[in-house]
Amino acid sequence: EDKVVQSPLSLVVHEGDTVTLNCSYEVTNFRSLLWYKQEKKAPTFLFMLTSSGIEKKSGRLSSILDKKELFSILNITATQTGDSAVYLCAETSGTYKYIFGTGTRLKVLA
Amino acid sequence: NAGVTQTPKFQVLKTGQSMTLQCAQDMNHEYMSWYRQDPGMGLRLIHYSVGAGITDQGEVPNGYNVSRSTTEDFPLRLLSAAPSQTSVYFCASSSGTGLDYYNSPLHFGNGTRLTVT
């Protein structure tokens, strides 16, 4: 059965710090990996990764996929209090399902 | 552009009652799905649909029914509510189609918070 594991479960940092969030997966017939940010309501889409070694970047956030080692990381540089959220990763395979991990709760202190 | 709309936002049920959570999207997305989110459990897939007339089970389908008579709507029915179904429910859709569904991200509604007493 497909499985997604995120670490750490939670993280507290100070503004200006850099954080790295991890997502490992065990899937057959991997297709894509997605990152979402969830504040109080609906998860919002950040990145979709399908190819190994190609970094996706949006402002202070970036992400990369390693299909050989079956993991992805999400980096946030110069963190701000507005980055406080739960970060979710999800994988898709050949089964028409998006399977999510349990998330990493990030708190950024002023 | 409304995106994915879920109603109601909040609902309280008594054990044994039935109800339908509504989900509608105006993006002409073929793929729609329902998730529940519980503390420490992440988002768990209940049911999904790859197009009108086609539905399938996700990870936690027991106690829930779905149907997809139109592209726009994907209601989730609780047949006989139980306290274990207390959760936040999210509907999500994607523009992906067929075997290329994975090339498109999910777009989420704002959720329905359900309490079963």
JSON list of C-alpha atoms in Angstrom, two decimals:
[
{"chain": "A", "resi": 1, "resn": "GLU", "atom": "CA", "xyz": [0.00, 0.00, 0.00]},
{"chain": "A", "resi": 2, "resn": "ASP", "atom": "CA", "xyz": [1.27, 3.48, -0.85]},
{"chain": "A", "resi": 3, "resn": "LYS", "atom": "CA", "xyz": [2.66, 5.41, 2.10]},
{"chain": "A", "resi": 4, "resn": "VAL", "atom": "CA", "xyz": [3.90, 8.95, 2.71]},
{"chain": "A", "resi": 5, "resn": "VAL", "atom": "CA", "xyz": [5.90, 9.87, 5.82]},
{"chain": "A", "resi": 6, "resn": "GLN", "atom": "CA", "xyz": [6.72, 13.44, 6.79]},
{"chain": "A", "resi": 7, "resn": "SER", "atom": "CA", "xyz": [9.28, 14.64, 9.29]},
{"chain": "A", "resi": 8, "resn": "PRO", "atom": "CA", "xyz": [9.58, 16.30, 11.65]},
{"chain": "A", "resi": 9, "resn": "LEU", "atom": "CA", "xyz": [6.03, 16.24, 13.00]},
{"chain": "A", "resi": 10, "resn": "SER", "atom": "CA", "xyz": [6.45, 19.75, 14.33]},
{"chain": "A", "resi": 11, "resn": "LEU", "atom": "CA", "xyz": [9.05, 22.47, 14.35]},
{"chain": "A", "resi": 12, "resn": "VAL", "atom": "CA", "xyz": [9.46, 25.79, 16.14]},
{"chain": "A", "resi": 13, "resn": "VAL", "atom": "CA", "xyz": [11.91, 28.35, 14.72]},
{"chain": "A", "resi": 14, "resn": "HIS", "atom": "CA", "xyz": [12.57, 32.06, 14.94]},
{"chain": "A", "resi": 15, "resn": "GLU", "atom": "CA", "xyz": [12.01, 34.56, 12.18]},
{"chain": "A", "resi": 16, "resn": "GLY", "atom": "CA", "xyz": [14.91, 34.59, 9.76]},
{"chain": "A", "resi": 17, "resn": "ASP", "atom": "CA", "xyz": [15.79, 30.93, 10.26]},
{"chain": "A", "resi": 18, "resn": "THR", "atom": "CA", "xyz": [15.95, 28.45, 7.37]},
{"chain": "A", "resi": 19, "resn": "VAL", "atom": "CA", "xyz": [13.93, 25.25, 7.67]},
{"chain": "A", "resi": 20, "resn": "THR", "atom": "CA", "xyz": [13.94, 21.97, 5.78]},
{"chain": "A", "resi": 21, "resn": "LEU", "atom": "CA", "xyz": [10.88, 19.75, 5.78]},
{"chain": "A", "resi": 22, "resn": "ASN", "atom": "CA", "xyz": [11.12, 16.13, 4.68]},
{"chain": "A", "resi": 23, "resn": "CYS", "atom": "CA", "xyz": [8.76, 13.83, 2.83]},
{"chain": "A", "resi": 24, "resn": "SER", "atom": "CA", "xyz": [9.56, 10.21, 2.05]},
{"chain": "A", "resi": 25, "resn": "TYR", "atom": "CA", "xyz": [7.31, 7.89, 0.12]},
{"chain": "A", "resi": 26, "resn": "GLU", "atom": "CA", "xyz": [6.81, 4.24, -0.65]},
{"chain": "A", "resi": 27, "resn": "VAL", "atom": "CA", "xyz": [4.74, 3.81, -3.76]},
{"chain": "A", "resi": 28, "resn": "THR", "atom": "CA", "xyz": [4.48, 1.53, -6.68]},
{"chain": "A", "resi": 29, "resn": "ASN", "atom": "CA", "xyz": [4.34, 3.25, -10.03]},
{"chain": "A", "resi": 30, "resn": "PHE", "atom": "CA", "xyz": [5.18, 6.75, -8.73]},
{"chain": "A", "resi": 31, "resn": "ARG", "atom": "CA", "xyz": [3.86, 9.65, -10.79]},
{"chain": "A", "resi": 32, "resn": "SER", "atom": "CA", "xyz": [4.21, 12.93, -8.88]},
{"chain": "A", "resi": 33, "resn": "LEU", "atom": "CA", "xyz": [4.78, 14.49, -5.48]},
{"chain": "A", "resi": 34, "resn": "LEU", "atom": "CA", "xyz": [2.94, 17.60, -4.33]},
{"chain": "A", "resi": 35, "resn": "TRP", "atom": "CA", "xyz": [3.44, 20.07, -1.49]},
{"chain": "A", "resi": 36, "resn": "TYR", "atom": "CA", "xyz": [0.64, 22.05, 0.16]},
{"chain": "A", "resi": 37, "resn": "LYS", "atom": "CA", "xyz": [0.44, 24.72, 2.87]},
{"chain": "A", "resi": 38, "resn": "GLN", "atom": "CA", "xyz": [-2.51, 24.60, 5.25]},
{"chain": "A", "resi": 39, "resn": "GLU", "atom": "CA", "xyz": [-3.26, 27.50, 7.52]},
{"chain": "A", "resi": 40, "resn": "LYS", "atom": "CA", "xyz": [-6.71, 27.65, 9.08]},
{"chain": "A", "resi": 41, "resn": "LYS", "atom": "CA", "xyz": [-8.81, 26.28, 6.27]},
{"chain": "A", "resi": 42, "resn": "ALA", "atom": "CA", "xyz": [-8.15, 24.61, 2.94]},
{"chain": "A", "resi": 43, "resn": "PRO", "atom": "CA", "xyz": [-4.71, 23.38, 1.86]},
{"chain": "A", "resi": 44, "resn": "THR", "atom": "CA", "xyz": [-3.21, 25.60, -0.82]},
{"chain": "A", "resi": 45, "resn": "PHE", "atom": "CA", "xyz": [-0.96, 24.22, -3.54]},
{"chain": "A", "resi": 46, "resn": "LEU", "atom": "CA", "xyz": [2.75, 25.02, -3.47]},
{"chain": "A", "resi": 47, "resn": "PHE", "atom": "CA", "xyz": [4.67, 22.69, -5.80]},
{"chain": "A", "resi": 48, "resn": "MET", "atom": "CA", "xyz": [4.32, 19.64, -7.99]},
{"chain": "A", "resi": 49, "resn": "LEU", "atom": "CA", "xyz": [7.42, 17.55, -8.68]},
{"chain": "A", "resi": 50, "resn": "THR", "atom": "CA", "xyz": [7.72, 14.80, -11.22]},
{"chain": "A", "resi": 51, "resn": "SER", "atom": "CA", "xyz": [11.41, 14.74, -12.17]},
{"chain": "A", "resi": 52, "resn": "SER", "atom": "CA", "xyz": [14.42, 14.05, -9.97]},
{"chain": "A", "resi": 53, "resn": "GLY", "atom": "CA", "xyz": [16.95, 16.76, -9.27]},
{"chain": "A", "resi": 54, "resn": "ILE", "atom": "CA", "xyz": [15.00, 19.69, -10.72]},
{"chain": "A", "resi": 55, "resn": "GLU", "atom": "CA", "xyz": [14.40, 22.38, -8.11]},
{"chain": "A", "resi": 56, "resn": "LYS", "atom": "CA", "xyz": [11.10, 24.20, -8.07]},
{"chain": "A", "resi": 57, "resn": "LYS", "atom": "CA", "xyz": [11.26, 27.67, -6.56]},
{"chain": "A", "resi": 58, "resn": "SER", "atom": "CA", "xyz": [8.74, 30.30, -5.50]},
{"chain": "A", "resi": 59, "resn": "GLY", "atom": "CA", "xyz": [10.10, 33.24, -3.57]},
{"chain": "A", "resi": 60, "resn": "ARG", "atom": "CA", "xyz": [11.65, 31.95, -0.35]},
{"chain": "A", "resi": 61, "resn": "LEU", "atom": "CA", "xyz": [10.27, 28.44, -0.85]},
{"chain": "A", "resi": 62, "resn": "SER", "atom": "CA", "xyz": [11.93, 25.73, -2.89]},
{"chain": "A", "resi": 63, "resn": "SER", "atom": "CA", "xyz": [11.54, 22.00, -3.29]},
{"chain": "A", "resi": 64, "resn": "ILE", "atom": "CA", "xyz": [13.37, 19.13, -4.91]},
{"chain": "A", "resi": 65, "resn": "LEU", "atom": "CA", "xyz": [12.65, 15.45, -5.54]},
{"chain": "A", "resi": 66, "resn": "ASP", "atom": "CA", "xyz": [14.97, 12.46, -5.35]},
{"chain": "A", "resi": 67, "resn": "LYS", "atom": "CA", "xyz": [13.30, 9.52, -7.09]},
{"chain": "A", "resi": 68, "resn": "LYS", "atom": "CA", "xyz": [16.19, 7.18, -6.40]},
{"chain": "A", "resi": 69, "resn": "GLU", "atom": "CA", "xyz": [16.06, 7.66, -2.64]},
{"chain": "A", "resi": 70, "resn": "LEU", "atom": "CA", "xyz": [12.26, 8.22, -2.66]},
{"chain": "A", "resi": 71, "resn": "PHE", "atom": "CA", "xyz": [12.08, 11.54, -0.87]},
{"chain": "A", "resi": 72, "resn": "SER", "atom": "CA", "xyz": [11.46, 15.22, -1.31]},
{"chain": "A", "resi": 73, "resn": "ILE", "atom": "CA", "xyz": [12.42, 18.28, 0.73]},
{"chain": "A", "resi": 74, "resn": "LEU", "atom": "CA", "xyz": [10.76, 21.64, 1.10]},
{"chain": "A", "resi": 75, "resn": "ASN", "atom": "CA", "xyz": [13.06, 24.50, 2.07]},
{"chain": "A", "resi": 76, "resn": "ILE", "atom": "CA", "xyz": [11.93, 27.82, 3.45]},
{"chain": "A", "resi": 77, "resn": "THR", "atom": "CA", "xyz": [14.60, 30.51, 3.81]},
{"chain": "A", "resi": 78, "resn": "ALA", "atom": "CA", "xyz": [14.37, 33.67, 5.91]},
{"chain": "A", "resi": 79, "resn": "THR", "atom": "CA", "xyz": [11.22, 32.42, 7.60]},
{"chain": "A", "resi": 80, "resn": "GLN", "atom": "CA", "xyz": [8.45, 34.86, 8.57]},
{"chain": "A", "resi": 81, "resn": "THR", "atom": "CA", "xyz": [5.58, 34.49, 11.01]},
{"chain": "A", "resi": 82, "resn": "GLY", "atom": "CA", "xyz": [3.26, 34.16, 8.01]},
{"chain": "A", "resi": 83, "resn": "ASP", "atom": "CA", "xyz": [4.98, 30.88, 7.16]},
{"chain": "A", "resi": 84, "resn": "SER", "atom": "CA", "xyz": [3.45, 29.31, 10.29]},
{"chain": "A", "resi": 85, "resn": "ALA", "atom": "CA", "xyz": [1.21, 26.53, 9.00]},
{"chain": "A", "resi": 86, "resn": "VAL", "atom": "CA", "xyz": [0.95, 22.81, 8.50]},
{"chain": "A", "resi": 87, "resn": "TYR", "atom": "CA", "xyz": [2.86, 21.66, 5.42]},
{"chain": "A", "resi": 88, "resn": "LEU", "atom": "CA", "xyz": [1.50, 18.58, 3.68]},
{"chain": "A", "resi": 89, "resn": "CYS", "atom": "CA", "xyz": [3.01, 16.43, 1.01]},
{"chain": "A", "resi": 90, "resn": "ALA", "atom": "CA", "xyz": [1.11, 14.01, -1.20]},
{"chain": "A", "resi": 91, "resn": "GLU", "atom": "CA", "xyz": [2.02, 11.46, -3.84]},
{"chain": "A", "resi": 92, "resn": "THR", "atom": "CA", "xyz": [0.21, 10.13, -6.85]},
{"chain": "A", "resi": 93, "resn": "SER", "atom": "CA", "xyz": [0.73, 6.80, -8.51]},
{"chain": "A", "resi": 94, "resn": "GLY", "atom": "CA", "xyz": [-1.13, 4.76, -11.08]},
{"chain": "A", "resi": 95, "resn": "THR", "atom": "CA", "xyz": [-4.20, 4.37, -8.88]},
{"chain": "A", "resi": 96, "resn": "TYR", "atom": "CA", "xyz": [-6.01, 7.72, -9.39]},
{"chain": "A", "resi": 97, "resn": "LYS", "atom": "CA", "xyz": [-5.44, 8.60, -5.73]},
{"chain": "A", "resi": 98, "resn": "TYR", "atom": "CA", "xyz": [-3.63, 11.49, -4.07]},
{"chain": "A", "resi": 99, "resn": "ILE", "atom": "CA", "xyz": [-2.21, 10.05, -0.82]},
{"chain": "A", "resi": 100, "resn": "PHE", "atom": "CA", "xyz": [-1.19, 12.54, 1.87]},
{"chain": "A", "resi": 101, "resn": "GLY", "atom": "CA", "xyz": [1.26, 12.39, 4.74]},
{"chain": "A", "resi": 102, "resn": "THR", "atom": "CA", "xyz": [0.30, 13.54, 8.23]},
{"chain": "A", "resi": 103, "resn": "GLY", "atom": "CA", "xyz": [1.99, 16.91, 7.79]},
{"chain": "A", "resi": 104, "resn": "THR", "atom": "CA", "xyz": [4.65, 19.00, 9.54]},
{"chain": "A", "resi": 105, "resn": "ARG", "atom": "CA", "xyz": [3.41, 21.77, 11.80]},
{"chain": "A", "resi": 106, "resn": "LEU", "atom": "CA", "xyz": [5.73, 24.78, 11.55]},
{"chain": "A", "resi": 107, "resn": "LYS", "atom": "CA", "xyz": [5.58, 27.65, 14.02]},
{"chain": "A", "resi": 108, "resn": "VAL", "atom": "CA", "xyz": [7.70, 30.72, 13.37]},
{"chain": "A", "resi": 109, "resn": "LEU", "atom": "CA", "xyz": [8.25, 32.99, 16.37]},
{"chain": "A", "resi": 110, "resn": "ALA", "atom": "CA", "xyz": [8.75, 36.73, 15.98]},
{"chain": "B", "resi": 1, "resn": "ASN", "atom": "CA", "xyz": [-14.49, 32.40, -9.83]},
{"chain": "B", "resi": 2, "resn": "ALA", "atom": "CA", "xyz": [-15.97, 30.31, -6.97]},
{"chain": "B", "resi": 3, "resn": "GLY", "atom": "CA", "xyz": [-13.69, 27.25, -7.36]},
{"chain": "B", "resi": 4, "resn": "VAL", "atom": "CA", "xyz": [-14.74, 24.42, -5.03]},
{"chain": "B", "resi": 5, "resn": "THR", "atom": "CA", "xyz": [-17.73, 25.21, -2.81]},
{"chain": "B", "resi": 6, "resn": "GLN", "atom": "CA", "xyz": [-18.69, 23.09, 0.18]},
{"chain": "B", "resi": 7, "resn": "THR", "atom": "CA", "xyz": [-21.86, 23.36, 2.23]},
{"chain": "B", "resi": 8, "resn": "PRO", "atom": "CA", "xyz": [-22.59, 23.48, 5.07]},
{"chain": "B", "resi": 9, "resn": "LYS", "atom": "CA", "xyz": [-19.55, 24.95, 6.86]},
{"chain": "B", "resi": 10, "resn": "PHE", "atom": "CA", "xyz": [-20.57, 23.41, 10.20]},
{"chain": "B", "resi": 11, "resn": "GLN", "atom": "CA", "xyz": [-22.94, 20.60, 11.14]},
{"chain": "B", "resi": 12, "resn": "VAL", "atom": "CA", "xyz": [-23.88, 18.80, 14.34]},
{"chain": "B", "resi": 13, "resn": "LEU", "atom": "CA", "xyz": [-25.59, 15.43, 14.08]},
{"chain": "B", "resi": 14, "resn": "LYS", "atom": "CA", "xyz": [-26.88, 12.91, 16.55]},
{"chain": "B", "resi": 15, "resn": "THR", "atom": "CA", "xyz": [-25.71, 9.31, 16.31]},
{"chain": "B", "resi": 16, "resn": "GLY", "atom": "CA", "xyz": [-27.74, 7.44, 13.71]},
{"chain": "B", "resi": 17, "resn": "GLN", "atom": "CA", "xyz": [-28.83, 10.49, 11.71]},
{"chain": "B", "resi": 18, "resn": "SER", "atom": "CA", "xyz": [-28.03, 10.74, 8.04]},
{"chain": "B", "resi": 19, "resn": "MET", "atom": "CA", "xyz": [-26.96, 13.75, 6.04]},
{"chain": "B", "resi": 20, "resn": "THR", "atom": "CA", "xyz": [-25.35, 14.85, 2.80]},
{"chain": "B", "resi": 21, "resn": "LEU", "atom": "CA", "xyz": [-22.32, 17.10, 2.51]},
{"chain": "B", "resi": 22, "resn": "GLN", "atom": "CA", "xyz": [-22.48, 19.10, -0.69]},
{"chain": "B", "resi": 23, "resn": "CYS", "atom": "CA", "xyz": [-19.58, 19.84, -3.01]},
{"chain": "B", "resi": 24, "resn": "ALA", "atom": "CA", "xyz": [-19.73, 21.79, -6.25]},
{"chain": "B", "resi": 25, "resn": "GLN", "atom": "CA", "xyz": [-17.01, 23.05, -8.55]},
{"chain": "B", "resi": 26, "resn": "ASP", "atom": "CA", "xyz": [-17.28, 25.45, -11.47]},
{"chain": "B", "resi": 27, "resn": "MET", "atom": "CA", "xyz": [-13.93, 24.70, -13.12]},
{"chain": "B", "resi": 28, "resn": "ASN", "atom": "CA", "xyz": [-15.18, 21.83, -15.31]},
{"chain": "B", "resi": 29, "resn": "HIS", "atom": "CA", "xyz": [-12.86, 19.44, -13.50]},
{"chain": "B", "resi": 30, "resn": "GLU", "atom": "CA", "xyz": [-13.28, 15.75, -14.23]},
{"chain": "B", "resi": 31, "resn": "TYR", "atom": "CA", "xyz": [-11.55, 14.55, -11.06]},
{"chain": "B", "resi": 32, "resn": "MET", "atom": "CA", "xyz": [-13.20, 15.09, -7.66]},
{"chain": "B", "resi": 33, "resn": "SER", "atom": "CA", "xyz": [-12.53, 13.59, -4.26]},
{"chain": "B", "resi": 34, "resn": "TRP", "atom": "CA", "xyz": [-13.48, 13.65, -0.59]},
{"chain": "B", "resi": 35, "resn": "TYR", "atom": "CA", "xyz": [-11.05, 13.64, 2.33]},
{"chain": "B", "resi": 36, "resn": "ARG", "atom": "CA", "xyz": [-11.43, 13.67, 6.06]},
{"chain": "B", "resi": 37, "resn": "GLN", "atom": "CA", "xyz": [-8.87, 15.33, 8.31]},
{"chain": "B", "resi": 38, "resn": "ASP", "atom": "CA", "xyz": [-8.40, 14.29, 11.90]},
{"chain": "B", "resi": 39, "resn": "PRO", "atom": "CA", "xyz": [-5.71, 15.49, 14.34]},
{"chain": "B", "resi": 40, "resn": "GLY", "atom": "CA", "xyz": [-2.47, 13.61, 13.77]},
{"chain": "B", "resi": 41, "resn": "MET", "atom": "CA", "xyz": [-3.91, 11.65, 10.83]},
{"chain": "B", "resi": 42, "resn": "GLY", "atom": "CA", "xyz": [-3.41, 14.01, 7.92]},
{"chain": "B", "resi": 43, "resn": "LEU", "atom": "CA", "xyz": [-5.85, 13.93, 5.01]},
{"chain": "B", "resi": 44, "resn": "ARG", "atom": "CA", "xyz": [-7.37, 10.52, 4.34]},
{"chain": "B", "resi": 45, "resn": "LEU", "atom": "CA", "xyz": [-9.13, 9.77, 1.08]},
{"chain": "B", "resi": 46, "resn": "ILE", "atom": "CA", "xyz": [-12.75, 8.62, 1.41]},
{"chain": "B", "resi": 47, "resn": "HIS", "atom": "CA", "xyz": [-14.00, 8.39, -2.18]},
{"chain": "B", "resi": 48, "resn": "TYR", "atom": "CA", "xyz": [-13.01, 9.80, -5.53]},
{"chain": "B", "resi": 49, "resn": "SER", "atom": "CA", "xyz": [-14.43, 10.17, -9.02]},
{"chain": "B", "resi": 50, "resn": "VAL", "atom": "CA", "xyz": [-12.65, 10.47, -12.36]},
{"chain": "B", "resi": 51, "resn": "GLY", "atom": "CA", "xyz": [-15.75, 11.68, -14.18]},
{"chain": "B", "resi": 52, "resn": "ALA", "atom": "CA", "xyz": [-19.54, 11.75, -14.18]},
{"chain": "B", "resi": 53, "resn": "GLY", "atom": "CA", "xyz": [-20.96, 8.31, -13.48]},
{"chain": "B", "resi": 54, "resn": "ILE", "atom": "CA", "xyz": [-17.65, 6.91, -12.16]},
{"chain": "B", "resi": 55, "resn": "THR", "atom": "CA", "xyz": [-16.77, 6.65, -8.47]},
{"chain": "B", "resi": 56, "resn": "ASP", "atom": "CA", "xyz": [-14.37, 4.51, -6.47]},
{"chain": "B", "resi": 57, "resn": "GLN", "atom": "CA", "xyz": [-13.30, 3.94, -2.89]},
{"chain": "B", "resi": 58, "resn": "GLY", "atom": "CA", "xyz": [-10.36, 5.57, -1.18]},
{"chain": "B", "resi": 59, "resn": "GLU", "atom": "CA", "xyz": [-8.60, 4.62, 2.05]},
{"chain": "B", "resi": 60, "resn": "VAL", "atom": "CA", "xyz": [-11.53, 5.03, 4.49]},
{"chain": "B", "resi": 61, "resn": "PRO", "atom": "CA", "xyz": [-14.84, 4.52, 2.59]},
{"chain": "B", "resi": 62, "resn": "ASN", "atom": "CA", "xyz": [-16.87, 2.70, 5.25]},
{"chain": "B", "resi": 63, "resn": "GLY", "atom": "CA", "xyz": [-19.98, 4.59, 6.36]},
{"chain": "B", "resi": 64, "resn": "TYR", "atom": "CA", "xyz": [-19.96, 6.94, 3.36]},
{"chain": "B", "resi": 65, "resn": "ASN", "atom": "CA", "xyz": [-21.63, 6.90, -0.06]},
{"chain": "B", "resi": 66, "resn": "VAL", "atom": "CA", "xyz": [-21.02, 9.08, -3.08]},
{"chain": "B", "resi": 67, "resn": "SER", "atom": "CA", "xyz": [-22.51, 9.58, -6.51]},
{"chain": "B", "resi": 68, "resn": "ARG", "atom": "CA", "xyz": [-21.47, 11.70, -9.49]},
{"chain": "B", "resi": 69, "resn": "SER", "atom": "CA", "xyz": [-24.41, 12.45, -11.74]},
{"chain": "B", "resi": 70, "resn": "THR", "atom": "CA", "xyz": [-22.90, 15.68, -13.14]},
{"chain": "B", "resi": 71, "resn": "THR", "atom": "CA", "xyz": [-19.39, 16.98, -13.68]},
{"chain": "B", "resi": 72, "resn": "GLU", "atom": "CA", "xyz": [-20.01, 19.84, -11.22]},
{"chain": "B", "resi": 73, "resn": "ASP", "atom": "CA", "xyz": [-21.38, 18.05, -8.16]},
{"chain": "B", "resi": 74, "resn": "PHE", "atom": "CA", "xyz": [-19.99, 15.33, -5.90]},
{"chain": "B", "resi": 75, "resn": "PRO", "atom": "CA", "xyz": [-22.08, 14.91, -2.73]},
{"chain": "B", "resi": 76, "resn": "LEU", "atom": "CA", "xyz": [-20.95, 12.79, 0.20]},
{"chain": "B", "resi": 77, "resn": "ARG", "atom": "CA", "xyz": [-23.64, 10.94, 2.14]},
{"chain": "B", "resi": 78, "resn": "LEU", "atom": "CA", "xyz": [-23.32, 9.72, 5.70]},
{"chain": "B", "resi": 79, "resn": "LEU", "atom": "CA", "xyz": [-25.76, 6.85, 6.02]},
{"chain": "B", "resi": 80, "resn": "SER", "atom": "CA", "xyz": [-25.95, 6.52, 9.81]},
{"chain": "B", "resi": 81, "resn": "ALA", "atom": "CA", "xyz": [-23.66, 8.98, 11.59]},
{"chain": "B", "resi": 82, "resn": "ALA", "atom": "CA", "xyz": [-21.32, 7.71, 14.30]},
{"chain": "B", "resi": 83, "resn": "PRO", "atom": "CA", "xyz": [-19.09, 9.67, 16.73]},
{"chain": "B", "resi": 84, "resn": "SER", "atom": "CA", "xyz": [-16.06, 8.25, 14.87]},
{"chain": "B", "resi": 85, "resn": "GLN", "atom": "CA", "xyz": [-17.14, 10.33, 11.87]},
{"chain": "B", "resi": 86, "resn": "THR", "atom": "CA", "xyz": [-16.56, 13.57, 13.76]},
{"chain": "B", "resi": 87, "resn": "SER", "atom": "CA", "xyz": [-14.01, 15.28, 11.55]},
{"chain": "B", "resi": 88, "resn": "VAL", "atom": "CA", "xyz": [-13.31, 18.05, 9.08]},
{"chain": "B", "resi": 89, "resn": "TYR", "atom": "CA", "xyz": [-14.30, 17.04, 5.56]},
{"chain": "B", "resi": 90, "resn": "PHE", "atom": "CA", "xyz": [-12.65, 18.49, 2.47]},
{"chain": "B", "resi": 91, "resn": "CYS", "atom": "CA", "xyz": [-13.77, 18.19, -1.11]},
{"chain": "B", "resi": 92, "resn": "ALA", "atom": "CA", "xyz": [-11.10, 18.64, -3.78]},
{"chain": "B", "resi": 93, "resn": "SER", "atom": "CA", "xyz": [-11.02, 18.67, -7.57]},
{"chain": "B", "resi": 94, "resn": "SER", "atom": "CA", "xyz": [-8.38, 18.51, -10.26]},
{"chain": "B", "resi": 95, "resn": "SER", "atom": "CA", "xyz": [-8.27, 19.28, -13.97]},
{"chain": "B", "resi": 96, "resn": "GLY", "atom": "CA", "xyz": [-6.35, 16.08, -14.62]},
{"chain": "B", "resi": 97, "resn": "THR", "atom": "CA", "xyz": [-8.03, 13.56, -16.86]},
{"chain": "B", "resi": 98, "resn": "GLY", "atom": "CA", "xyz": [-7.58, 9.89, -17.53]},
{"chain": "B", "resi": 99, "resn": "LEU", "atom": "CA", "xyz": [-4.15, 8.44, -17.00]},
{"chain": "B", "resi": 100, "resn": "ASP", "atom": "CA", "xyz": [-2.66, 11.96, -16.85]},
{"chain": "B", "resi": 101, "resn": "TYR", "atom": "CA", "xyz": [-4.62, 12.90, -13.72]},
{"chain": "B", "resi": 102, "resn": "TYR", "atom": "CA", "xyz": [-1.40, 13.13, -11.75]},
{"chain": "B", "resi": 103, "resn": "ASN", "atom": "CA", "xyz": [-0.18, 16.12, -13.78]},
{"chain": "B", "resi": 104, "resn": "SER", "atom": "CA", "xyz": [-2.62, 18.45, -12.07]},
{"chain": "B", "resi": 105, "resn": "PRO", "atom": "CA", "xyz": [-2.80, 19.53, -8.42]},
{"chain": "B", "resi": 106, "resn": "LEU", "atom": "CA", "xyz": [-5.88, 19.23, -6.27]},
{"chain": "B", "resi": 107, "resn": "HIS", "atom": "CA", "xyz": [-7.89, 22.38, -5.49]},
{"chain": "B", "resi": 108, "resn": "PHE", "atom": "CA", "xyz": [-9.64, 22.24, -2.13]},
{"chain": "B", "resi": 109, "resn": "GLY", "atom": "CA", "xyz": [-12.88, 23.63, -0.78]},
{"chain": "B", "resi": 110, "resn": "ASN", "atom": "CA", "xyz": [-12.93, 25.33, 2.62]},
{"chain": "B", "resi": 111, "resn": "GLY", "atom": "CA", "xyz": [-14.17, 22.27, 4.45]},
{"chain": "B", "resi": 112, "resn": "THR", "atom": "CA", "xyz": [-17.14, 21.16, 6.54]},
{"chain": "B", "resi": 113, "resn": "ARG", "atom": "CA", "xyz": [-16.66, 20.68, 10.26]},
{"chain": "B", "resi": 114, "resn": "LEU", "atom": "CA", "xyz": [-18.90, 17.81, 11.37]},
{"chain": "B", "resi": 115, "resn": "THR", "atom": "CA", "xyz": [-19.59, 16.83, 14.97]},
{"chain": "B", "resi": 116, "resn": "VAL", "atom": "CA", "xyz": [-21.52, 13.66, 15.79]},
{"chain": "B", "resi": 117, "resn": "THR", "atom": "CA", "xyz": [-22.78, 13.38, 19.36]}
]
